[in-house]
mmCIF file of C-alpha atoms in Angstrom:
data_model
loop_
_atom_site.group_PDB
_atom_site.id
_atom_site.type_symbol
_atom_site.label_atom_id
_atom_site.label_comp_id
_atom_site.label_asym_id
_atom_site.label_seq_id
_atom_site.Cartn_x
_atom_site.Cartn_y
_atom_site.Cartn_z
ATOM 1 C CA GLY V 1 129.143 60.251 29.070
ATOM 2 C CA ILE V 2 130.520 57.071 27.512
ATOM 3 C CA GLY V 3 131.143 58.750 24.157
ATOM 4 C CA TYR V 4 133.272 61.461 25.761
ATOM 5 C CA SER V 5 135.362 58.839 27.568
ATOM 6 C CA LEU V 6 135.864 56.782 24.399
ATOM 7 C CA ILE V 7 136.972 59.838 22.430
ATOM 8 C CA ASN V 8 139.432 60.677 25.199
ATOM 9 C CA CYS V 9 140.843 57.140 25.110
ATOM 10 C CA VAL V 10 141.341 57.233 21.323
ATOM 11 C CA VAL V 11 142.943 60.695 21.353
ATOM 12 C CA PHE V 12 145.230 59.871 24.293
ATOM 13 C CA PHE V 13 146.256 56.603 22.611
ATOM 14 C CA PHE V 14 147.403 58.287 19.401
ATOM 15 C CA PHE V 15 149.007 61.181 21.266
ATOM 16 C CA ALA V 16 150.996 58.720 23.384
ATOM 17 C CA ILE V 17 151.991 56.436 20.469
ATOM 18 C CA PHE V 18 153.257 59.263 18.237
ATOM 19 C CA GLY V 19 154.767 61.448 20.973
ATOM 20 C CA ILE V 20 152.381 64.331 20.389
ATOM 21 C CA PHE V 21 152.166 65.079 24.106
ATOM 22 C CA ALA V 22 155.716 66.453 24.080
ATOM 23 C CA VAL V 23 154.956 68.658 21.064
ATOM 24 C CA ALA V 24 151.722 69.928 22.648
ATOM 25 C CA ALA V 25 153.509 70.657 25.936
ATOM 26 C CA ALA V 26 156.143 72.666 24.059
ATOM 27 C CA LEU V 27 153.588 74.665 22.057
ATOM 28 C CA VAL V 28 150.928 75.267 24.713
ATOM 29 C CA PRO V 29 152.053 76.639 28.093
ATOM 30 C CA PRO V 30 150.586 75.088 31.278
ATOM 31 C CA GLN V 31 148.940 78.431 32.080
ATOM 32 C CA GLY V 32 146.804 77.997 28.979
ATOM 33 C CA THR V 33 145.624 74.459 29.650
ATOM 34 C CA ALA V 34 145.112 74.700 33.431
ATOM 35 C CA PRO V 35 141.890 76.802 33.270
ATOM 36 C CA LEU V 36 140.415 74.371 30.721
ATOM 37 C CA LEU V 37 141.244 71.367 32.884
ATOM 38 C CA ILE V 38 139.746 73.059 35.949
ATOM 39 C CA TYR V 39 136.563 73.879 33.996
ATOM 40 C CA VAL V 40 136.208 70.298 32.730
ATOM 41 C CA GLY V 41 136.830 68.981 36.242
ATOM 42 C CA PHE V 42 134.103 71.221 37.689
ATOM 43 C CA MET V 43 131.659 70.140 34.990
ATOM 44 C CA ILE V 44 132.338 66.458 35.658
ATOM 45 C CA CYS V 45 131.776 66.998 39.396
ATOM 46 C CA LYS V 46 128.576 68.943 38.705
ATOM 47 C CA GLU V 47 127.149 66.197 36.486
ATOM 48 C CA ALA V 48 128.115 63.511 38.987
ATOM 49 C CA LEU V 49 126.308 65.312 41.816
ATOM 50 C CA GLU V 50 123.217 65.794 39.637
ATOM 51 C CA GLU V 51 123.009 62.141 38.656
ATOM 52 C CA MET V 52 123.675 60.495 42.023
ATOM 53 C CA PRO V 53 121.205 60.202 44.918
ATOM 54 C CA ASN V 54 121.720 62.372 47.971
ATOM 55 C CA ARG V 55 122.792 59.409 50.050
ATOM 56 C CA GLN V 56 125.856 58.935 47.810
ATOM 57 C CA TYR V 57 127.284 62.420 48.388
ATOM 58 C CA PRO V 58 129.791 61.008 50.946
ATOM 59 C CA THR V 59 131.081 58.704 48.200
ATOM 60 C CA PHE V 60 131.710 61.726 45.985
ATOM 61 C CA ILE V 61 133.633 63.491 48.751
ATOM 62 C CA ILE V 62 135.726 60.387 49.506
ATOM 63 C CA GLY V 63 136.471 60.039 45.797
ATOM 64 C CA ILE V 64 137.930 63.525 45.362
ATOM 65 C CA LEU V 65 139.988 63.571 48.574
ATOM 66 C CA PRO V 66 142.984 61.674 47.082
ATOM 67 C CA ALA V 67 143.122 64.069 44.108
ATOM 68 C CA LEU V 68 142.979 67.093 46.408
ATOM 69 C CA SER V 69 145.681 65.567 48.586
ATOM 70 C CA ASP V 70 147.798 64.920 45.500
ATOM 71 C CA PHE V 71 147.460 68.590 44.551
ATOM 72 C CA ALA V 72 148.254 69.753 48.096
ATOM 73 C CA SER V 73 151.319 67.506 48.207
ATOM 74 C CA THR V 74 152.886 69.626 45.452
ATOM 75 C CA LEU V 75 152.487 72.898 47.343
ATOM 76 C CA ILE V 76 155.179 74.710 49.317
ATOM 77 C CA GLY V 77 158.090 73.357 47.327
ATOM 78 C CA THR V 78 158.438 69.717 48.341
ATOM 79 C CA GLY V 79 154.884 69.436 49.654
ATOM 80 C CA ILE V 80 152.976 69.801 52.894
ATOM 81 C CA PRO V 81 154.854 67.750 55.530
ATOM 82 C CA ASN V 82 151.875 65.748 56.757
ATOM 83 C CA ILE V 83 152.074 61.949 56.614
ATOM 84 C CA GLY V 84 148.300 61.450 56.392
ATOM 85 C CA LEU V 85 147.935 63.860 53.493
ATOM 86 C CA GLN V 86 150.958 62.400 51.724
ATOM 87 C CA ALA V 87 149.540 58.882 52.136
ATOM 88 C CA LEU V 88 146.278 59.914 50.467
ATOM 89 C CA ALA V 89 148.203 61.543 47.620
ATOM 90 C CA LYS V 90 150.075 58.406 46.580
ATOM 91 C CA SER V 91 148.395 56.490 43.715
ATOM 92 C CA SER V 92 145.558 58.989 44.025
ATOM 93 C CA ILE V 93 143.528 57.762 41.023
ATOM 94 C CA LEU V 94 143.596 54.113 42.054
ATOM 95 C CA LEU V 95 143.023 55.008 45.703
ATOM 96 C CA ALA V 96 139.999 57.144 44.793
ATOM 97 C CA LEU V 97 138.559 54.279 42.755
ATOM 98 C CA VAL V 98 139.008 51.715 45.535
ATOM 99 C CA GLN V 99 137.833 53.818 48.456
ATOM 100 C CA SER V 100 134.829 55.329 46.670
ATOM 101 C CA THR V 101 133.746 51.854 45.556
ATOM 102 C CA ILE V 102 133.916 50.585 49.137
ATOM 103 C CA TRP V 103 131.823 53.510 50.340
ATOM 104 C CA TRP V 104 129.293 53.064 47.519
ATOM 105 C CA TYR V 105 128.724 49.424 48.458
ATOM 106 C CA ILE V 106 128.441 50.270 52.168
ATOM 107 C CA ILE V 107 125.869 53.008 51.591
ATOM 108 C CA GLU V 108 123.861 50.772 49.251
ATOM 109 C CA ARG V 109 124.112 48.005 51.879
ATOM 110 C CA HIS V 110 125.864 45.554 49.536
ATOM 111 C CA LEU V 111 128.005 44.420 52.442
ATOM 112 C CA ALA V 112 129.518 41.296 50.874
ATOM 113 C CA GLN V 113 130.852 43.327 47.932
ATOM 114 C CA ALA V 114 132.118 46.004 50.318
ATOM 115 C CA THR V 115 133.996 43.327 52.253
ATOM 116 C CA ALA V 116 135.586 41.986 49.061
ATOM 117 C CA TRP V 117 136.726 45.432 47.939
ATOM 118 C CA THR V 118 138.151 46.199 51.374
ATOM 119 C CA LEU V 119 140.107 42.953 51.203
ATOM 120 C CA ALA V 120 141.459 44.016 47.807
ATOM 121 C CA ALA V 121 142.455 47.373 49.326
ATOM 122 C CA ALA V 122 144.275 45.569 52.145
ATOM 123 C CA ILE V 123 146.250 43.517 49.623
ATOM 124 C CA LEU V 124 147.138 46.611 47.582
ATOM 125 C CA ALA V 125 148.197 48.439 50.737
ATOM 126 C CA GLY V 126 150.332 45.496 51.852
ATOM 127 C CA LEU V 127 152.123 45.512 48.500
ATOM 128 C CA GLY V 128 152.612 49.280 48.608
ATOM 129 C CA VAL V 129 150.488 49.890 45.504
ATOM 130 C CA ILE V 130 148.420 52.476 47.370
ATOM 131 C CA HIS V 131 149.441 54.935 50.113
ATOM 132 C CA GLN V 132 153.155 54.502 49.347
ATOM 133 C CA PRO V 133 155.716 56.289 47.137
ATOM 134 C CA ALA V 134 156.706 52.991 45.492
ATOM 135 C CA ALA V 135 155.244 49.500 45.322
ATOM 136 C CA SER V 136 157.546 46.844 46.751
ATOM 137 C CA GLY V 137 157.069 43.748 48.832
ATOM 138 C CA GLU V 138 160.516 44.292 50.341
ATOM 139 C CA ASN V 139 159.325 47.463 52.097
ATOM 140 C CA PHE V 140 156.468 45.714 53.889
ATOM 141 C CA ASN V 141 157.776 46.687 57.330
ATOM 142 C CA LYS V 142 160.174 49.470 56.332
ATOM 143 C CA GLN V 143 159.614 53.199 56.188
ATOM 144 C CA GLN V 144 159.996 54.883 52.808
ATOM 145 C CA VAL V 145 161.304 58.431 52.396
ATOM 146 C CA LEU V 146 158.636 60.907 51.329
ATOM 147 C CA ILE V 147 160.465 64.223 51.573
ATOM 148 C CA GLN V 148 164.254 64.091 51.647
ATOM 149 C CA ASP V 149 166.138 66.820 53.492
ATOM 150 C CA PHE V 150 169.714 66.463 52.231
ATOM 151 C CA SER V 151 171.039 69.246 54.427
ATOM 152 C CA ASP V 152 169.730 67.564 57.578
ATOM 153 C CA PRO V 153 168.620 63.933 57.088
ATOM 154 C CA ALA V 154 167.053 63.954 60.558
ATOM 155 C CA ASN V 155 164.369 66.347 59.233
ATOM 156 C CA SER V 156 163.391 64.042 56.363
ATOM 157 C CA LEU V 157 159.756 62.926 56.302
ATOM 158 C CA PHE V 158 159.235 59.171 56.279
ATOM 159 C CA GLN V 159 156.115 57.298 55.225
ATOM 160 C CA THR V 160 154.337 54.882 57.554
ATOM 161 C CA GLU V 161 155.069 51.224 56.859
ATOM 162 C CA GLN V 162 152.880 49.334 54.382
ATOM 163 C CA TRP V 163 151.689 46.788 56.922
ATOM 164 C CA ARG V 164 150.056 49.511 59.016
ATOM 165 C CA PHE V 165 147.740 50.497 56.188
ATOM 166 C CA MET V 166 147.011 46.841 55.473
ATOM 167 C CA VAL V 167 146.054 46.264 59.124
ATOM 168 C CA GLY V 168 143.813 49.324 58.971
ATOM 169 C CA TYR V 169 141.829 47.857 56.080
ATOM 170 C CA LEU V 170 141.720 44.441 57.741
ATOM 171 C CA LEU V 171 140.182 46.043 60.841
ATOM 172 C CA VAL V 172 137.430 47.435 58.623
ATOM 173 C CA ILE V 173 136.849 43.987 57.087
ATOM 174 C CA VAL V 174 135.908 42.424 60.454
ATOM 175 C CA PRO V 175 132.696 44.418 61.106
ATOM 176 C CA LEU V 176 131.805 44.392 57.409
ATOM 177 C CA ALA V 177 132.087 40.599 57.246
ATOM 178 C CA ILE V 178 129.982 40.202 60.403
ATOM 179 C CA LEU V 179 127.291 42.515 59.048
ATOM 180 C CA ALA V 180 127.370 40.763 55.665
ATOM 181 C CA ALA V 181 126.822 37.385 57.355
ATOM 182 C CA LEU V 182 123.970 38.776 59.459
ATOM 183 C CA GLN V 183 122.425 40.300 56.366
ATOM 184 C CA LYS V 184 122.581 37.019 54.454
ATOM 185 C CA TYR V 185 121.486 34.556 57.148
ATOM 186 C CA THR V 186 119.264 36.684 59.412
ATOM 187 C CA ASP V 187 116.859 39.609 59.216
ATOM 188 C CA LYS V 188 118.756 41.745 61.737
ATOM 189 C CA VAL V 189 120.415 43.798 58.970
ATOM 190 C CA ASP V 190 118.385 45.525 56.284
ATOM 191 C CA PRO V 191 118.707 44.081 52.759
ATOM 192 C CA PRO V 192 120.499 45.982 49.972
ATOM 193 C CA ARG V 193 118.812 49.112 48.730
ATOM 194 C CA GLU V 194 116.793 49.161 45.526
ATOM 195 C CA PRO V 195 118.797 50.385 42.515
ATOM 196 C CA TYR V 196 118.636 54.132 42.026
ATOM 197 C CA VAL V 197 117.081 55.098 38.693
ATOM 198 C CA PRO V 198 117.131 58.817 37.764
ATOM 199 C CA THR V 199 113.911 60.199 36.323
ATOM 200 C CA TYR V 200 113.530 63.127 33.940
ATOM 201 C CA GLU V 201 109.759 63.005 33.505
ATOM 202 C CA LYS V 202 107.766 66.192 33.889
ATOM 203 C CA ASP V 203 104.128 66.989 34.586
ATOM 204 C CA GLU V 204 102.163 70.146 33.837
ATOM 205 C CA ASN V 205 101.791 70.983 37.509
ATOM 206 C CA VAL V 206 105.049 69.686 38.934
ATOM 207 C CA VAL V 207 108.580 69.147 37.732
ATOM 208 C CA VAL V 208 110.220 66.113 39.282
ATOM 209 C CA SER V 209 113.923 66.621 39.824
ATOM 210 C CA HIS V 210 116.053 63.587 39.083
ATOM 211 C CA ALA V 211 118.773 64.591 41.530
ATOM 212 C CA GLY V 212 118.710 62.681 44.788
ATOM 213 C CA ILE V 213 115.346 60.940 44.268
ATOM 214 C CA ASP V 214 115.024 57.184 44.480
ATOM 215 C CA ALA V 215 113.056 55.428 41.781
ATOM 216 C CA SER V 216 110.272 54.580 44.225
ATOM 217 C CA ASP V 217 110.040 58.186 45.487
ATOM 218 C CA ALA V 218 109.937 59.510 41.928
ATOM 219 C CA ASP V 219 107.098 57.156 41.003
ATOM 220 C CA ILE V 220 105.094 58.281 44.044
ATOM 221 C CA ALA V 221 105.650 61.926 43.164
ATOM 222 C CA LEU V 222 104.501 61.360 39.579
ATOM 223 C CA LYS V 223 101.389 59.484 40.697
ATOM 224 C CA GLU V 224 100.472 62.236 43.142
ATOM 225 C CA ALA V 225 100.954 64.854 40.444
ATOM 226 C CA SER V 226 98.645 63.002 38.031
ATOM 227 C CA LEU V 227 95.751 62.890 40.538
#
């Protein structure tokens, strides 16, 4: 919850200011902290899946892909030599935030907001903030080295240019903008969905699960149970 996040922020702040991270890393081996981090990660994923509606499960999957790609990029020494996977691994936290937000707005049919976030993603991609090893406007149309093979430079793995990712996001903006305009000025596109409100109410004869139930569906279920 919010309290857990605030406590984390305060603890991380003081650890970073006073250099306690280095002391903790020296005292506690990575083998001791890794299981705890994995457990906390699983619990966060479990709670997220319980609280979100079923229709938002794709957003969850899109959100964890960059982190999984970041982990996979560290395997087999210098990483798996796949440009697509390496592109997802770069700036994984920011990329997960941007892409999952775009998907959330699309699924909820908030098309204008989805268009705006896709435009922001295009700008970030053009500047190399996401999908690239380093952010730089000078590398807009230049390939950056991902995996350097010093023994044979010809075998080095190069990243796709920044402008290609930017064009990819811009291509997504076109249909989103058209659909957003149709949604606003016509009735050819369904309006945004009603906000999802989890319910934890119970009845003697039926227990209404809060996972994956819209507020309207939950109300109907409760009314039927009270008859």
